[in-house]
mmCIF file of C-alpha atoms in Angstrom:
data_model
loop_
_atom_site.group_PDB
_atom_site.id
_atom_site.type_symbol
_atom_site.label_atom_id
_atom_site.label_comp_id
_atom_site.label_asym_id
_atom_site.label_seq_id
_atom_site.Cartn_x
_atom_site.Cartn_y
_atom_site.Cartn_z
ATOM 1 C CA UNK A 205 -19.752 2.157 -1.181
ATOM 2 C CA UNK A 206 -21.448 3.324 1.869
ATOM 3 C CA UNK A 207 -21.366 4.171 5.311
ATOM 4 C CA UNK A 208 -23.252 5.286 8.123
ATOM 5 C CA UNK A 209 -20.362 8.114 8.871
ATOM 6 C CA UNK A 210 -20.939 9.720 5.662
ATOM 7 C CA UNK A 211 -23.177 11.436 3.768
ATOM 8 C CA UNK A 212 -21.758 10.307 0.700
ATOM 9 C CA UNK A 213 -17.970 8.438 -0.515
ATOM 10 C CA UNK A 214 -16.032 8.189 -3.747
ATOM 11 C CA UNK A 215 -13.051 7.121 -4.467
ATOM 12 C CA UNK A 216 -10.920 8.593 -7.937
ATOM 13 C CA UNK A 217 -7.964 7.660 -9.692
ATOM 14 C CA UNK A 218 -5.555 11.178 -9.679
ATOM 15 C CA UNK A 219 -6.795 11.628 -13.004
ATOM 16 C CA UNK A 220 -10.536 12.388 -11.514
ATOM 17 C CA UNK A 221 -11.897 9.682 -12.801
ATOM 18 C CA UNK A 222 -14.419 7.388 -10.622
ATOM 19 C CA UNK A 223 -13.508 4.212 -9.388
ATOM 20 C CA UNK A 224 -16.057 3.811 -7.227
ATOM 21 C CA UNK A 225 -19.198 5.619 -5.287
ATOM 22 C CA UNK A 226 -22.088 6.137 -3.470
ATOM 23 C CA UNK A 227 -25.117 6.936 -5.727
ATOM 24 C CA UNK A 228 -25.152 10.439 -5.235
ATOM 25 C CA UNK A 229 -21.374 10.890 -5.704
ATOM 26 C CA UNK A 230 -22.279 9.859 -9.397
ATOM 27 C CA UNK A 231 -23.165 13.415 -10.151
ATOM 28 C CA UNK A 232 -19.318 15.224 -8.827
ATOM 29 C CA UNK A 233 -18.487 16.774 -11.754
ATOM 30 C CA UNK A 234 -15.261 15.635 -13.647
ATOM 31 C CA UNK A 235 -14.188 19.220 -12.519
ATOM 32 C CA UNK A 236 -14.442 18.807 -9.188
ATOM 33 C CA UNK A 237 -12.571 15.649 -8.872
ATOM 34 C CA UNK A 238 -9.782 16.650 -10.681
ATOM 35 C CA UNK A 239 -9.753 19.754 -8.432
ATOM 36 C CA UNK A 240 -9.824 17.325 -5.691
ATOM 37 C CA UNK A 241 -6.988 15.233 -6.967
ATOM 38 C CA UNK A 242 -4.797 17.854 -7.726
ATOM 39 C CA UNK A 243 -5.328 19.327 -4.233
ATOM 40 C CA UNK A 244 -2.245 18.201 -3.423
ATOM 41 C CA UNK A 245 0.494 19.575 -6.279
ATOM 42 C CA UNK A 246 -0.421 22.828 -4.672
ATOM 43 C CA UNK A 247 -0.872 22.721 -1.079
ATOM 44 C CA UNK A 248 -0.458 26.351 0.207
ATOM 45 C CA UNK A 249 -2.584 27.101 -3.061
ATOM 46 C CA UNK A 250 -4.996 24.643 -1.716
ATOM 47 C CA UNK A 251 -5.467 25.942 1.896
ATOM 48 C CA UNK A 252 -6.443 29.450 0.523
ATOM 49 C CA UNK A 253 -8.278 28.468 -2.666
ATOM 50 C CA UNK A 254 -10.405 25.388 -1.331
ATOM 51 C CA UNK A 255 -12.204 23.100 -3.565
ATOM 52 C CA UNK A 256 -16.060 21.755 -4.356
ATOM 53 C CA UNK A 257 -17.704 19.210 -3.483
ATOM 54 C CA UNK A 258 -21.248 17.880 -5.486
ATOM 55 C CA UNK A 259 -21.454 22.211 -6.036
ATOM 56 C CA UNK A 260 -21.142 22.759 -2.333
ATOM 57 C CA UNK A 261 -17.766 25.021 -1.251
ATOM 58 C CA UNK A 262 -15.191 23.417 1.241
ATOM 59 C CA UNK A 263 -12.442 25.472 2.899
ATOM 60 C CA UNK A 264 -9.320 23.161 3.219
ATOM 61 C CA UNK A 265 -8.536 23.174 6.426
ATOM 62 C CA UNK A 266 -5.659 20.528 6.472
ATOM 63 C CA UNK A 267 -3.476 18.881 3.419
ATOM 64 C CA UNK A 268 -0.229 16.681 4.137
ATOM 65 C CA UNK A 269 1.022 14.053 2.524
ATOM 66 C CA UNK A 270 -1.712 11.459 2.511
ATOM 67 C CA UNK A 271 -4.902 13.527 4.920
ATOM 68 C CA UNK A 272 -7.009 16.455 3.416
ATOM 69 C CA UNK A 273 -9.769 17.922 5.697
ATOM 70 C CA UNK A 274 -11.978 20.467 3.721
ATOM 71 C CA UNK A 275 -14.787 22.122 6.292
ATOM 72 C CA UNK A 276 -18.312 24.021 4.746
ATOM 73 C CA UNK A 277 -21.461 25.167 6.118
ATOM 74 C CA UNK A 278 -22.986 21.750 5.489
ATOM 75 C CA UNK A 279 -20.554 19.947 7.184
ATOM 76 C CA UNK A 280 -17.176 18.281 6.536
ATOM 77 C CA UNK A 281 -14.870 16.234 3.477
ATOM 78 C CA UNK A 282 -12.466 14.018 4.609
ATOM 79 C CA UNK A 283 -10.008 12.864 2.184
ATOM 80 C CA UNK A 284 -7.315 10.366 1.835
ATOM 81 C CA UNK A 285 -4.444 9.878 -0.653
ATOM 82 C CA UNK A 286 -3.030 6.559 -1.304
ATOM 83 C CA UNK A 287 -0.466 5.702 -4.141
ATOM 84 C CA UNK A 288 -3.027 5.580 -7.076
ATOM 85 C CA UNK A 289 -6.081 6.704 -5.840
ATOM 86 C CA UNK A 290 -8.310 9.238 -2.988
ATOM 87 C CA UNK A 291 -10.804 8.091 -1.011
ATOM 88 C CA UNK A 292 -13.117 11.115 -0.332
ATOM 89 C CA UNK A 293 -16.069 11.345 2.410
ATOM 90 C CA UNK A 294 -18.565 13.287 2.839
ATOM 91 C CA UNK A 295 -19.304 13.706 6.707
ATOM 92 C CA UNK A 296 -22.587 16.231 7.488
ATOM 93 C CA UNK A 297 -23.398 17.844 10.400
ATOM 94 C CA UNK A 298 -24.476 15.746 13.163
ATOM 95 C CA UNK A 299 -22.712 12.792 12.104
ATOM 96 C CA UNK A 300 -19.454 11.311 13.843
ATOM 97 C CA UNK A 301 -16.750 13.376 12.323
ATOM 98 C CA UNK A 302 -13.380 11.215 14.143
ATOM 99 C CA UNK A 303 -14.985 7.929 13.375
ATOM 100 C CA UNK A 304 -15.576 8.904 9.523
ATOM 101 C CA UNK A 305 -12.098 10.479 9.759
ATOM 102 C CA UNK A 306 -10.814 6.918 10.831
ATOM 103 C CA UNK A 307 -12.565 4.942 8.469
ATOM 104 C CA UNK A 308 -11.609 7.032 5.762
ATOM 105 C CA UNK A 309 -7.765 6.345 6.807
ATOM 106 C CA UNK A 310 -8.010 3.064 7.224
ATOM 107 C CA UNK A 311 -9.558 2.476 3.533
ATOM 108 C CA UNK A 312 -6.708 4.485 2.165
ATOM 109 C CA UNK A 313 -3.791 2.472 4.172
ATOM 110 C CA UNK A 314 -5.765 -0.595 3.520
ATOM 111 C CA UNK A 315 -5.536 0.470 -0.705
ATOM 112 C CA UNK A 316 -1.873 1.652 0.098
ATOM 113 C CA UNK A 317 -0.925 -1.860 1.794
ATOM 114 C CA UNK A 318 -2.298 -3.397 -1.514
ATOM 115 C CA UNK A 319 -0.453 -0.891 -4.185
ATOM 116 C CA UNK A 320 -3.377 1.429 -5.220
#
């Protein structure tokens, strides 16, 4: 899984557990996806607690339903929930945040469309 728009992708069942990812994704701990996956049980939590990514510290700056938007000094995570699974990307600085942003979307509606 790659893209030029990110840094680095993965995508995780709710129960943190990879599905897929870029090579350097391989090393997010088990505790930081199922931080990432359980973002959303607790959203107000979420917003003041934010999570980490690959050891690096993200403020979540937007959770709804299905879009989570986590910023850091390094640069951004975009995240998207579908019915089984979160498609997370990470966007650094200097790279084209909306485009990511879309792509990351579009994967998720694309796994929705499909059941996952």
């Amino acid at each position: 899984m790659s893209s030029g728009e990110f840094s680095n992708a993965i995508i995780i069942g709710y129960d943190g557990e990879r599905w897929a990812s870029s090579d350097e994704m391989t090393a997010m701990a088990m505790s930081e996806r199922k931080e990432v996956a359980g973002l959303w049980n607790n959203k107000a939590g979420s917003r003041k607690k934010g999570f980490s990514v690959l050891g690096k510290k993200y403020a979540c700056k937007t959770i709804d339903d299905d879009l989570l938007v986590g910023a850091g000094s390094e640069g951004l995570v975009v995240g998207y929930k579908s019915d089984e699974a979160i498609t997370l990307g990470v966007v650094t600085k200097g790279q084209p945040q909306g485009l990511a942003t879309i792509q990351i979307v579009g994967l998720g509606e694309y796994f929705k469309q499909n059941g996952y």
